[in-house]
Each structure stands twice: as structure tokens, then as C-alpha cells.
CSV table of C-alpha atoms and ligand atoms in Angstrom, one decimal:
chain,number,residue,atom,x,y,z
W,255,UNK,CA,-94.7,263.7,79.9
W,256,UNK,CA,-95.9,265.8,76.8
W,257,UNK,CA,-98.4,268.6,77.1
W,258,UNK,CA,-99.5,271.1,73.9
W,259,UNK,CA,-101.2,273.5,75.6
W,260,UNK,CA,-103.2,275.6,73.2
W,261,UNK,CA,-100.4,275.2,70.7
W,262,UNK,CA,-100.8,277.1,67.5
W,263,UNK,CA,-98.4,277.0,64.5
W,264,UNK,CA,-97.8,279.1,61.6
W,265,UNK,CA,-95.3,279.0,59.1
W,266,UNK,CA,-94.0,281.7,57.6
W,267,UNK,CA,-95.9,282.5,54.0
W,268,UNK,CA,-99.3,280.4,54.8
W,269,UNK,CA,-102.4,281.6,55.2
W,270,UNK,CA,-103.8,278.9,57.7
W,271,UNK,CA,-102.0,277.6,60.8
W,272,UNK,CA,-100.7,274.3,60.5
W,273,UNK,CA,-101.4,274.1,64.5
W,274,UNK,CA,-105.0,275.4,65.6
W,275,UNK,CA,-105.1,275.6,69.3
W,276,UNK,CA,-104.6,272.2,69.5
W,277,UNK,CA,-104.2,271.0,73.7
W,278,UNK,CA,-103.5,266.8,75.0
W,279,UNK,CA,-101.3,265.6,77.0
W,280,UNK,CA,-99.6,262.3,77.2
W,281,UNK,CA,-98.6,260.7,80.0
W,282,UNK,CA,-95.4,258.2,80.2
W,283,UNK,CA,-95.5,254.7,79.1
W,284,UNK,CA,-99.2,255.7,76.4
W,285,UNK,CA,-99.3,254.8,73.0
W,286,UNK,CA,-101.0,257.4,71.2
W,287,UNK,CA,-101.8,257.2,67.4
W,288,UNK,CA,-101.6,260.1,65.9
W,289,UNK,CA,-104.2,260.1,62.8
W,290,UNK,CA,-105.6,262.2,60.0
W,291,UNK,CA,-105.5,263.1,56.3
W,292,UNK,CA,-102.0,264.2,55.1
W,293,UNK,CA,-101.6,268.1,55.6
W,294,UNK,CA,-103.3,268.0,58.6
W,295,UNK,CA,-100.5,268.4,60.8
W,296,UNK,CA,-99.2,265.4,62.6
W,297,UNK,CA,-95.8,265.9,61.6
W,298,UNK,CA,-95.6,268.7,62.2
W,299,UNK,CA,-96.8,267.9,66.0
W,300,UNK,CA,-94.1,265.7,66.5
W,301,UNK,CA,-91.2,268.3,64.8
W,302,UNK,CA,-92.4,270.9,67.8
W,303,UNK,CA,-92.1,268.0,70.5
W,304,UNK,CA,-88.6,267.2,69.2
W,305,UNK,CA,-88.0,271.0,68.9
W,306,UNK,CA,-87.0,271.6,65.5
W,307,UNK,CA,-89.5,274.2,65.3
W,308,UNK,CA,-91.3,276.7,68.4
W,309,UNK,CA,-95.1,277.1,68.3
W,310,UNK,CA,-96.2,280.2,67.2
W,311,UNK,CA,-98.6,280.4,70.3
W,312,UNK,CA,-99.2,278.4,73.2
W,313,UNK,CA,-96.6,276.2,75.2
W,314,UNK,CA,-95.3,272.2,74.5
W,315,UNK,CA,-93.6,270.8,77.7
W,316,UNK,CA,-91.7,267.8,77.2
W,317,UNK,CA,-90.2,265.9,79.6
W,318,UNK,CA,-90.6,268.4,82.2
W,319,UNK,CA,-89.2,270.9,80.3
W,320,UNK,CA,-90.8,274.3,78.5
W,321,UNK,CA,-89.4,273.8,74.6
W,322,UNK,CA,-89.5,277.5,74.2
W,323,UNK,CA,-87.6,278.1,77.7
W,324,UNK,CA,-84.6,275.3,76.4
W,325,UNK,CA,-81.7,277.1,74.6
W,326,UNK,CA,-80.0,275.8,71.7
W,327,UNK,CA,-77.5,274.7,73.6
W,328,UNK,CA,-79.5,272.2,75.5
W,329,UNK,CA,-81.4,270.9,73.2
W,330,UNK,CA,-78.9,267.8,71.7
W,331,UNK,CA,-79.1,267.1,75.5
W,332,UNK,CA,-83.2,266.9,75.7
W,333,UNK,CA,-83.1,265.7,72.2
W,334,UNK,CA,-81.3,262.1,73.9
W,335,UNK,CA,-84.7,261.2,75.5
W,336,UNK,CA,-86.7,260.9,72.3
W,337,UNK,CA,-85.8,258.4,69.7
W,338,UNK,CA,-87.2,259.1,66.5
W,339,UNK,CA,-87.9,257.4,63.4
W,340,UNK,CA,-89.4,258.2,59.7
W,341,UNK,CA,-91.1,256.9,56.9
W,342,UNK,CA,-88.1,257.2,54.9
W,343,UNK,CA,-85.9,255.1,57.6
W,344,UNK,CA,-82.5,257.8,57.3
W,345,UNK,CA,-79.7,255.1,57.2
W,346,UNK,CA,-76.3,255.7,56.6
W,347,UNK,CA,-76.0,253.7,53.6
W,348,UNK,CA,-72.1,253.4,53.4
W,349,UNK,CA,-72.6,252.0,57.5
W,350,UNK,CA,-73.5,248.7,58.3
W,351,UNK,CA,-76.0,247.6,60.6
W,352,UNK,CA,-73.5,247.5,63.6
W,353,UNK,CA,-72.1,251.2,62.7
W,354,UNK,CA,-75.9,252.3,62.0
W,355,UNK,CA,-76.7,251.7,65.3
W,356,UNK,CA,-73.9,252.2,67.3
W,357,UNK,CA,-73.8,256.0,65.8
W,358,UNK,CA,-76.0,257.1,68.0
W,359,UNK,CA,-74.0,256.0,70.9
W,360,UNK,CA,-70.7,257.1,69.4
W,361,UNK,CA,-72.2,261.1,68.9
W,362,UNK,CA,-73.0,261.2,72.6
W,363,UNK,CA,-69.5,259.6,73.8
W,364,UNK,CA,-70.1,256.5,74.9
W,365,UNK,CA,-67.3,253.9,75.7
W,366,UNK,CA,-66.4,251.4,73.0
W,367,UNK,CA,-67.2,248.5,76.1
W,368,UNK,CA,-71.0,250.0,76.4
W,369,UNK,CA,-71.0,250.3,72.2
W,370,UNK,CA,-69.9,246.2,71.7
W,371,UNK,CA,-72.4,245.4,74.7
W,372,UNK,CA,-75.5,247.5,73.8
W,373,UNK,CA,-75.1,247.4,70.0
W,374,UNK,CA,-76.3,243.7,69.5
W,375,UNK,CA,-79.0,244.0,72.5
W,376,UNK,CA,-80.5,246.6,70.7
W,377,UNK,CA,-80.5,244.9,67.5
W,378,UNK,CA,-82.0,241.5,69.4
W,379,UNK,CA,-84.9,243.6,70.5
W,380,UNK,CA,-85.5,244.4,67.1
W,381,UNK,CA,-85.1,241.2,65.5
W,382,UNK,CA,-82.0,241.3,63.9
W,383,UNK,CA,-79.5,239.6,65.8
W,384,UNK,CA,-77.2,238.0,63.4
W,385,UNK,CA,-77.5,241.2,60.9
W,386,UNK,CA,-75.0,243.2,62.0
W,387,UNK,CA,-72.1,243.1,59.1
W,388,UNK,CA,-75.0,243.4,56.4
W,389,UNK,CA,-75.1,247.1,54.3
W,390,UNK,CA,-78.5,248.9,54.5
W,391,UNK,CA,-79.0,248.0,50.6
W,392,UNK,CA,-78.8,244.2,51.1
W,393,UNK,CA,-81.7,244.7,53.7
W,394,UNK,CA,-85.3,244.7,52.9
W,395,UNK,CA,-87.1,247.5,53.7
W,396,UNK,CA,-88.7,246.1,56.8
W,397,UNK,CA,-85.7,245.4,57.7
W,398,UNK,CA,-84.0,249.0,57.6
W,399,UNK,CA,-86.8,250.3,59.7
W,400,UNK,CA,-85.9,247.7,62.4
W,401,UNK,CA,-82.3,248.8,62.5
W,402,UNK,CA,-83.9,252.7,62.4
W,403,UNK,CA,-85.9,251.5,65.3
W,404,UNK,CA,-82.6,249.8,66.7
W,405,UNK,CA,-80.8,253.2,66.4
W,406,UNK,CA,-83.4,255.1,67.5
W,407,UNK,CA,-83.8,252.9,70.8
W,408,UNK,CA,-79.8,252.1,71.7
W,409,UNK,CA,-79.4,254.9,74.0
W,410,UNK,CA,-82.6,254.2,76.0
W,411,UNK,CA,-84.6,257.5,75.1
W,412,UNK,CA,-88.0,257.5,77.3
W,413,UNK,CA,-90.0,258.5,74.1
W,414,UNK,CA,-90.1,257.1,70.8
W,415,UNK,CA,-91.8,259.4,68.3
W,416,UNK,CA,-92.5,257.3,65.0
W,417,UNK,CA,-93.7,259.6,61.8
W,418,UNK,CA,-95.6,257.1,59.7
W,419,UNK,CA,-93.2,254.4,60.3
W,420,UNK,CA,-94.8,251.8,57.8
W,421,UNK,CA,-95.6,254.4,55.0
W,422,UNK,CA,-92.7,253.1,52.6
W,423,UNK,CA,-93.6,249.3,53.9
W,424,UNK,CA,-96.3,246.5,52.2
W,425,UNK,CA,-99.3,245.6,54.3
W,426,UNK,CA,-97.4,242.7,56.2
W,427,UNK,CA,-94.3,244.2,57.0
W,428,UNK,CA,-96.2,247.0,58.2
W,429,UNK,CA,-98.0,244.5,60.6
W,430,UNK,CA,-94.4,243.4,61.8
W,431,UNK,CA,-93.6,246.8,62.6
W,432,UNK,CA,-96.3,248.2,64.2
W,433,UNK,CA,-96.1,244.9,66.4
W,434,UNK,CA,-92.6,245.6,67.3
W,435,UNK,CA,-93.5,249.2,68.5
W,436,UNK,CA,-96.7,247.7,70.8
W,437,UNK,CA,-93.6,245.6,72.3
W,438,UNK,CA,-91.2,248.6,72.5
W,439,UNK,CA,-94.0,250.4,74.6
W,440,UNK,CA,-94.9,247.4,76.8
W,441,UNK,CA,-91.4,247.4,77.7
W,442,UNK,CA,-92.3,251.3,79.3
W,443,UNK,CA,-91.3,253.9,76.5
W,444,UNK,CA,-93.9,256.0,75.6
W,445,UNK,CA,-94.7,255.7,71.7
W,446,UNK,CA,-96.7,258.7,70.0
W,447,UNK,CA,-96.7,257.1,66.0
W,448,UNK,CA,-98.4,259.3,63.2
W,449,UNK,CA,-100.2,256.6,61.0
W,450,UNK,CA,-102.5,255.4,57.9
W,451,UNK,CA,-102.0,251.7,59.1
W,452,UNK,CA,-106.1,252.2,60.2
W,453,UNK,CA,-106.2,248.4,60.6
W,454,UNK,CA,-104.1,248.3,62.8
W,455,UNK,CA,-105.1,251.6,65.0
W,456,UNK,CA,-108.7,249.4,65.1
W,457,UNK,CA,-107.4,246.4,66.7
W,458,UNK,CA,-104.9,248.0,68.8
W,459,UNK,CA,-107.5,249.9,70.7
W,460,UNK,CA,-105.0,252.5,71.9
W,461,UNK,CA,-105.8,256.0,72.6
W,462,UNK,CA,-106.0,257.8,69.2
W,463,UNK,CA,-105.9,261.3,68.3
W,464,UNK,CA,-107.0,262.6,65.1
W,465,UNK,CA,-106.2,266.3,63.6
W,466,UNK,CA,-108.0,268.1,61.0
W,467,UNK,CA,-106.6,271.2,59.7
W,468,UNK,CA,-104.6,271.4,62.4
W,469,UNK,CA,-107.3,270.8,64.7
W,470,UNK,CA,-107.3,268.4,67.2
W,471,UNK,CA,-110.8,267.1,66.6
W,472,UNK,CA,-110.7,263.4,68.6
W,473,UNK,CA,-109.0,262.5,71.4
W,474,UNK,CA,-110.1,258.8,72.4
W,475,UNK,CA,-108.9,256.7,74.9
W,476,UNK,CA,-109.6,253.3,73.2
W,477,UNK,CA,-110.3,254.4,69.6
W,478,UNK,CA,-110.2,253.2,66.5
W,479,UNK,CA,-108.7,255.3,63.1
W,480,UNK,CA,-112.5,256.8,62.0
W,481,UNK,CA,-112.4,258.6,58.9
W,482,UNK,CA,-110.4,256.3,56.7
W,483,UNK,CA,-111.9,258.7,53.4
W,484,UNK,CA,-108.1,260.0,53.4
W,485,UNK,CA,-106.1,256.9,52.8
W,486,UNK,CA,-104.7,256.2,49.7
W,487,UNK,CA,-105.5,252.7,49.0
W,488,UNK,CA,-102.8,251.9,46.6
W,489,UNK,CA,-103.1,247.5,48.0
W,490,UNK,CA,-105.8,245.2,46.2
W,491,UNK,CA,-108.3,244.7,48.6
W,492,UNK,CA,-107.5,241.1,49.4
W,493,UNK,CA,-103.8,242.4,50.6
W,494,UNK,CA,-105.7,244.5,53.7
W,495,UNK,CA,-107.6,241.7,54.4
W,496,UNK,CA,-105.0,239.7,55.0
W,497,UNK,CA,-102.8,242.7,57.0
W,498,UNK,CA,-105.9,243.2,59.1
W,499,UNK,CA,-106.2,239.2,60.1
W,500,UNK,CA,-102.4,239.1,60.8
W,501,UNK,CA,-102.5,242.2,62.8
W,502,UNK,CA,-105.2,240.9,64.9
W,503,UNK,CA,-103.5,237.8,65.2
W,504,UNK,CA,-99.8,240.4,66.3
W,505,UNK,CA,-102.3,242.1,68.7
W,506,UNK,CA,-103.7,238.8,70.2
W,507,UNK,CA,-100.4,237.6,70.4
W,508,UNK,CA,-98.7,240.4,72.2
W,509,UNK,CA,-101.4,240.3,74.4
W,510,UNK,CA,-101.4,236.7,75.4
W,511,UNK,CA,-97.3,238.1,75.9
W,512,UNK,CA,-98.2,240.6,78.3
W,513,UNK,CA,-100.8,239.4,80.1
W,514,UNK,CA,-98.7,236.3,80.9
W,515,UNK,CA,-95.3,237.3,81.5
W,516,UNK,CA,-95.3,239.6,84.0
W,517,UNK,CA,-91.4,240.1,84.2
W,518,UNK,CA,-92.0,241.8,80.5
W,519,UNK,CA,-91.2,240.4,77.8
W,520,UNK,CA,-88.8,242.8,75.8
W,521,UNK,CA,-85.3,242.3,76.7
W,522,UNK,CA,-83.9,245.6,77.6
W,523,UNK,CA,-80.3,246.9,76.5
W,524,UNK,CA,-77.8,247.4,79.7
W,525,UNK,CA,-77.0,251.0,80.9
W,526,UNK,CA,-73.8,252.6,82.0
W,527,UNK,CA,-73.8,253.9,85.4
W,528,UNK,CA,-72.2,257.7,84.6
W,529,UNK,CA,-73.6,261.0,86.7
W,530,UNK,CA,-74.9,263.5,84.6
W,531,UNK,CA,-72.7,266.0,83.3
W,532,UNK,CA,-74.0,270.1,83.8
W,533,UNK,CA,-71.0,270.8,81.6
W,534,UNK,CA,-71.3,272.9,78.7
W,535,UNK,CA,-70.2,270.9,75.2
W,536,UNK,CA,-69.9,272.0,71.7
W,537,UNK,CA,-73.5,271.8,69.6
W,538,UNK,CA,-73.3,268.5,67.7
W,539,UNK,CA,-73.9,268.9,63.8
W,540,UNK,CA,-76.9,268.5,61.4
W,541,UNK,CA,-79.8,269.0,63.3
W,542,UNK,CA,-82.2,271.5,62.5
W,543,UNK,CA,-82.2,274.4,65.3
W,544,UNK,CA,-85.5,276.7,66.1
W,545,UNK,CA,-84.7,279.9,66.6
W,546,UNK,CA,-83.6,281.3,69.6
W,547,UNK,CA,-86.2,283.2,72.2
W,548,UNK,CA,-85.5,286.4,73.0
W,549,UNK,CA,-84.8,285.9,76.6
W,550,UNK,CA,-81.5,285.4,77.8
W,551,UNK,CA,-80.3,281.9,78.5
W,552,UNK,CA,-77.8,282.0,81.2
W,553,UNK,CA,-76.2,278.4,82.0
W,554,UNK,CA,-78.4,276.7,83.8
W,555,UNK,CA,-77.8,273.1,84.8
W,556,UNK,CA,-78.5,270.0,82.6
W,557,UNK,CA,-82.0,269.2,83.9
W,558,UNK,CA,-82.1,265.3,84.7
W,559,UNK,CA,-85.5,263.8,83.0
W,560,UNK,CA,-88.6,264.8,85.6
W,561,UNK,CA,-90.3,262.3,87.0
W,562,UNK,CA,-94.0,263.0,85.8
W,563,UNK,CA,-95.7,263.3,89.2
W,564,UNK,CA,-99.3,263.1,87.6
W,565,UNK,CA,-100.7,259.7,88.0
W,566,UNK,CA,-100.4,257.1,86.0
W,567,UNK,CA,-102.8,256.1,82.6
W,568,UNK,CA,-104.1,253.0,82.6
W,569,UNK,CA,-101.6,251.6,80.0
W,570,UNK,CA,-98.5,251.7,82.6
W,571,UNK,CA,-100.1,248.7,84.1
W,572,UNK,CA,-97.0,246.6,82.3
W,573,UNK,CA,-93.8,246.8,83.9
W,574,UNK,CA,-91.2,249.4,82.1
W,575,UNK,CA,-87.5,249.8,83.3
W,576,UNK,CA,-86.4,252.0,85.6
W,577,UNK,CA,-85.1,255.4,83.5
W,578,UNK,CA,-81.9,256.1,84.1
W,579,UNK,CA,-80.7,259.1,82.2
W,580,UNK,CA,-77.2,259.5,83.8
W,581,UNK,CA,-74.8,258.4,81.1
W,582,UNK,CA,-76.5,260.8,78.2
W,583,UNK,CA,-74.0,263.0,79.8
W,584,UNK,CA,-70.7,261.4,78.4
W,585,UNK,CA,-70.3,262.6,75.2
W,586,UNK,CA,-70.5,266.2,76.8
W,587,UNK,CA,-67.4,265.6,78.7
W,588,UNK,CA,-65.7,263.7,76.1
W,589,UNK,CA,-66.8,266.8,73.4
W,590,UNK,CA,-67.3,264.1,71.1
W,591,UNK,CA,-69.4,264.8,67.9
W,592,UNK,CA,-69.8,263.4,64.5
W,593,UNK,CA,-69.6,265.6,61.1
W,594,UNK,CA,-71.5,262.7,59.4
W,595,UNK,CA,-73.9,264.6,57.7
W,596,UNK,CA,-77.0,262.4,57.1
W,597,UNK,CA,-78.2,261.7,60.9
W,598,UNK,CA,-78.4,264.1,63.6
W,599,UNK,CA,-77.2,263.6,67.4
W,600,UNK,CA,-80.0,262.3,68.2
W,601,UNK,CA,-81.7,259.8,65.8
L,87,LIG,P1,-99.0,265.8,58.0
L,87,LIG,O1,-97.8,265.3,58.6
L,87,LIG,O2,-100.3,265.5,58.8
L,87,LIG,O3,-99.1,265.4,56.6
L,87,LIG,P2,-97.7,268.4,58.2
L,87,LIG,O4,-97.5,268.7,59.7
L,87,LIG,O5,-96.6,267.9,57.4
L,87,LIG,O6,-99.0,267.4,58.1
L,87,LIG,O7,-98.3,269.7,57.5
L,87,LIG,C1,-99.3,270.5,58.0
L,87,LIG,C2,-99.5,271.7,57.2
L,87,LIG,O8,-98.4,272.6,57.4
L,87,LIG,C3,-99.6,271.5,55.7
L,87,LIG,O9,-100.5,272.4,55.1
L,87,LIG,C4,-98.2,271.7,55.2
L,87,LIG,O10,-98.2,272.1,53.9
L,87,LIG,C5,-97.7,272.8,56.2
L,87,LIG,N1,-96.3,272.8,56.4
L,87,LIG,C6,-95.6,271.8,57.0
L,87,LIG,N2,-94.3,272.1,57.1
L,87,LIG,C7,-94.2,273.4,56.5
L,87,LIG,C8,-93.1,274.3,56.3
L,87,LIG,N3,-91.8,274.0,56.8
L,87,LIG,N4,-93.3,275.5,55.8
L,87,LIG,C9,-94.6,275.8,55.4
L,87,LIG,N5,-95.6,275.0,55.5
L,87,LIG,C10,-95.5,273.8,56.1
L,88,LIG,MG1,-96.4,264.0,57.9
């Protein structure tokens, strides 16, 4: 689903890469932490996925699809499959929670009927149901990263790419959170989060990868965070006590969730049924653009999301929903876009 292959990055002006060789795959429905000091490059890993930058060397396939191959063009398009959210949550602060959400859906076109229905499912799934009229400033800040997370999720994207999601949040909040992605991802997206919460990558037990340098130097299957010398404890010691016994308790719980329900236990926003559109569309706003390769990018058609045909990981035992990409293709046909400045087409 997402494959570095000997990816190396350099930015323009540094001495040392901020990518060395670094080479994992992730396959769909994982949960991979992605650990390390600060400066060692995780967001930078998750910028190239999302393709607001192009590795210097090597090759990133997402979804099926070569990141240096994709034009301009196509990437809003590719962009609709990955949901991503920040430290620093991006609201629109003169939205509400309703508008906040339904943005997404309104830059890629989608019918006022689909916003009214799939608005307040996604905000259910993030505990906010009942929320919807409040302004981002009369939420708390745990709160904001839910509707962020509600945003980032309303159009169904098959990946969610978190970049130290809990990094403005305290200890408990940041529990809540993290529990709320482990749900997300038992629901089937595949959920790659760059983190410090090292509580809760040890009780979690998901696959963890760790850079240094820009060096992929762990890749473990069931790991815990290691090296916790780069973590700025700014919490009294009591305070991470506590987080660590309520994340156990999130992680026992969720368990307990998934283990017994085998249904799934995340209700899942409704889709539109639309065929996807190979029609060109004008490039939506705001959004950061790598530059262009070289090679000539004649119009090629929208490629639907691939089906990985690699076999599964051992976390896709829980049952995800069906992916169903069609209706991303709206907007295109409709040629709507948004000039709203602070949130790009696809967060
Ligand atoms: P992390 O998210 O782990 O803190 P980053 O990916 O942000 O790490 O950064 C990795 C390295 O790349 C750092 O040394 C950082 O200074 C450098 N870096 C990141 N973005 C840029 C940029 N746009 N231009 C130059 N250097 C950058
Ligand atoms: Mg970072």
C-alpha cells in the first residue's frame, strides 16, 4: 500500500540527507508508529507519501501508484485517499464544526444530500455528535483534533497519516486520541502516526519504526517506542503514570471491542455510489506542489485505488469496509474548488 524503496532525501542547502536510504513497506489496514528524536525525519516521510515533496533518490509507491510518475495534475485526485492530520490541528477558525468537516467534501463536489448525511456520521465516529454548531475556539483542544480527525476521515480516504497528533495535547487527552485512531484502523484504514506518546507505542504493541538521521534503524513488528532519551518530558512524573495506566486500560478496552464484536465496532459514514471520473479538472488551491519530473505527462486515466495484491499482515484480521473510491470523482466534473486559503483539497 506504501513502499520507500531506498528513498533518499535532500533538501536544497543541507549538508546531510534528511532521508538515508530508508526502504519498508506497509501493507493496508497496519498501524505503523513512526518514532524517533525530532529532526530525524518522520515528517518528512510522511510529506513524500502525501507528495508535497519527490525523493531525491529512490522510489515511494502509494496506493499503487509511482509519486514521481503522478503529474501535478493528478495529484488532488491521489491526495483524496489519505486523510491527514497535524499536531497543530489546521481548523478553519471562522467555520464551525459542521462547515470544518463538511469542507472537505464540498472541495471535491459532493452533493449537499451526501454533505447533511455524512457530516454528522463522521463526527459520531469521532465523538462529537451534538458539536456541530460550536466554533473551533469554544472547543478544547482534544476536541479540535477530533473534528481534524472528523475532517480528515469524511471522504473515506484508505490512509490516515497522523504527524504527532497528540503533540499540542495533555497526557490524557492524548490517550483519548490515540484510542480513537486504534479504532479508526480497526475499522480497516491503514494509520502510519509519527509519535512521542512512547506509553502508548508500548502498550499498543503495533509495528514501530524508528528513524535516526534519516535512517531507518528499527522496523518491528510488535515493538515498543525504545529510545525514549529524546522526549521532552515537560509532565510531572505522576501525570505519565497516570496516561500510561489509562492507556492500558484504552488498549484493553479496545481490545475486549474487537475481539468481541466481530461486525466492527466503528460505525462507518455512508458512501455515494458515483463512477469515477477520467476527466481532467482545474488544480484545487493551497496545496503545496513538488516539482514536476521531467518526463512528459500525457493524460492518462484517473487510476482507481489498486487493490494491493500482496497478502495480507496479520493486523487485517478485523473486518474493514469495502473501499469504494468512485465518488472522489465528483468534484472533478462539477469543477468545484474552494479559495479558502488555510486547508488544502485534501485535508
Ligand atoms: P521530524 O519530523 O522527525 O522532526 P523532519 O522530517 O521534520 O523530522 O526533518 C528532518 C530533517 O530535515 C531535519 O534536519 C530538518 O531540519 C530537515 N528539513 C525538514 N524540512 C526541511 C526543508 N523544507 N528544508 C530544509 N531542511 C528541512
Ligand atoms: Mg516532524
Amino acid at each position: 500500500m506504501i513502499r520507500f524503496e531506498h528513498v533518499t532525501k535532500r533538501y536544497r542547502g543541507t549538508a546531510k540527507p534528511a532521508l538515508d536510504d530508508v526502504d519498508f513497506e506497509v501493507q493496508r489496514g497496519e498501524f505503523v508508529f513512526l518514532v524517533g528524536a525530532s529532526g530525524s525525519g518522520k515528517s518528512s516521510c510522511l510529506r513524500l507519501i502525501l507528495r508535497e515533496d519527490l525523493p531525491s533518490e529512490g522510489r515511494i509507491v502509494v496506493l499503487g501508484r509511482d509519486t514521481k510518475s503522478l503529474s501535478n495534475r493528478r495529484t488532488p485526485y491521489f491526495r483524496r485517499h489519505i486523510g491527514s492530520v497535524f499536531q497543530d490541528f489546521r481548523l478553519l477558525p471562522s467555520k464551525t464544526v459542521f462547515q470544518n468537516v463538511a469542507f472537505t467534501l464540498q472541495v471535491i463536489g459532493s452533493s449537499r444530500a451526501f454533505v447533511k448525511q455524512a457530516v454528522p456520521e463522521a463526527l459520531e465516529l469521532v465523538g462529537l455528535a451534538g458539536m456541530a454548531k460550536r466554533m473551533p475556539h469554544e472547543l478544547s483542544g482534544g476536541e479540535q483534533q477530533r473534528v481534524a480527525i472528523a475532517r480528515a476521515l469524511v471522504n473515506r480516504p484508505q490512509v490516515l497519516l497522523a504527524d504527532e497528533p497528540t503533540g499540542n495535547l495533555d497526557p490524557a487527552t492524548s490517550v483519548d486520541i490515540m484510542q480513537l485512531l486504534a479504532r479508526i484502523n480497526a475499522s480497516g484504514t491503514t494509520i502510519l502516526c509519527a509519535t512521542h506518546e512512547a506509553n502508548f507505542v508500548d502498550q499498543m504493541q503495533r509495528r514501530v519504526i524508528e528513524l535516526k538521521h534519516g535512517q531507518l534503524v528499527r522496523d518491528e513488528r510488535h515493538g515498543g517506542y525504545g529510545d525514549r532519551s529524546g522526549i521532552k518530558t515537560l509532565e510531572p512524573q505522576v501525570e505519565r503514570g497516570a496516561a500510561a495506566v489509562a492507556a492500558l486500560t484504552a488498549v484493553l478496552e479496545l481490545q475486549r471491542e474487537v475481539s468481541g464484536n466481530a461486525t466492527g465496532a466503528v460505525p462507518t459514514p455512508a458512501r455515494e455510489g458515483a463512477p469515477a471520473s477520467p476527466a481532467p479538472a482545474a488544480e484545487p488551491t493551497g496545496s503545496p506542489q513538488p516539482s514536476e519530473p521531467t518526463a512528459p505527462t500525457a493524460p492518462e486515466p484517473v487510476p482507481a485505488a489498486q487493490d494491493d495484491p500482496r497478502p495480507e499482515p496479520p493486523t487485517a484480521a478485523v473486518p474493514r469496509p469495502d473501499v469504494d473510491v468512485a465518488e472522489l470523482g465528483m468534484a472533478d466534473r462539477l469543477g468545484l474548488r474552494s479559495n479558502d486559503d488555510e486547508v488544502g483539497p485534501t485535508s
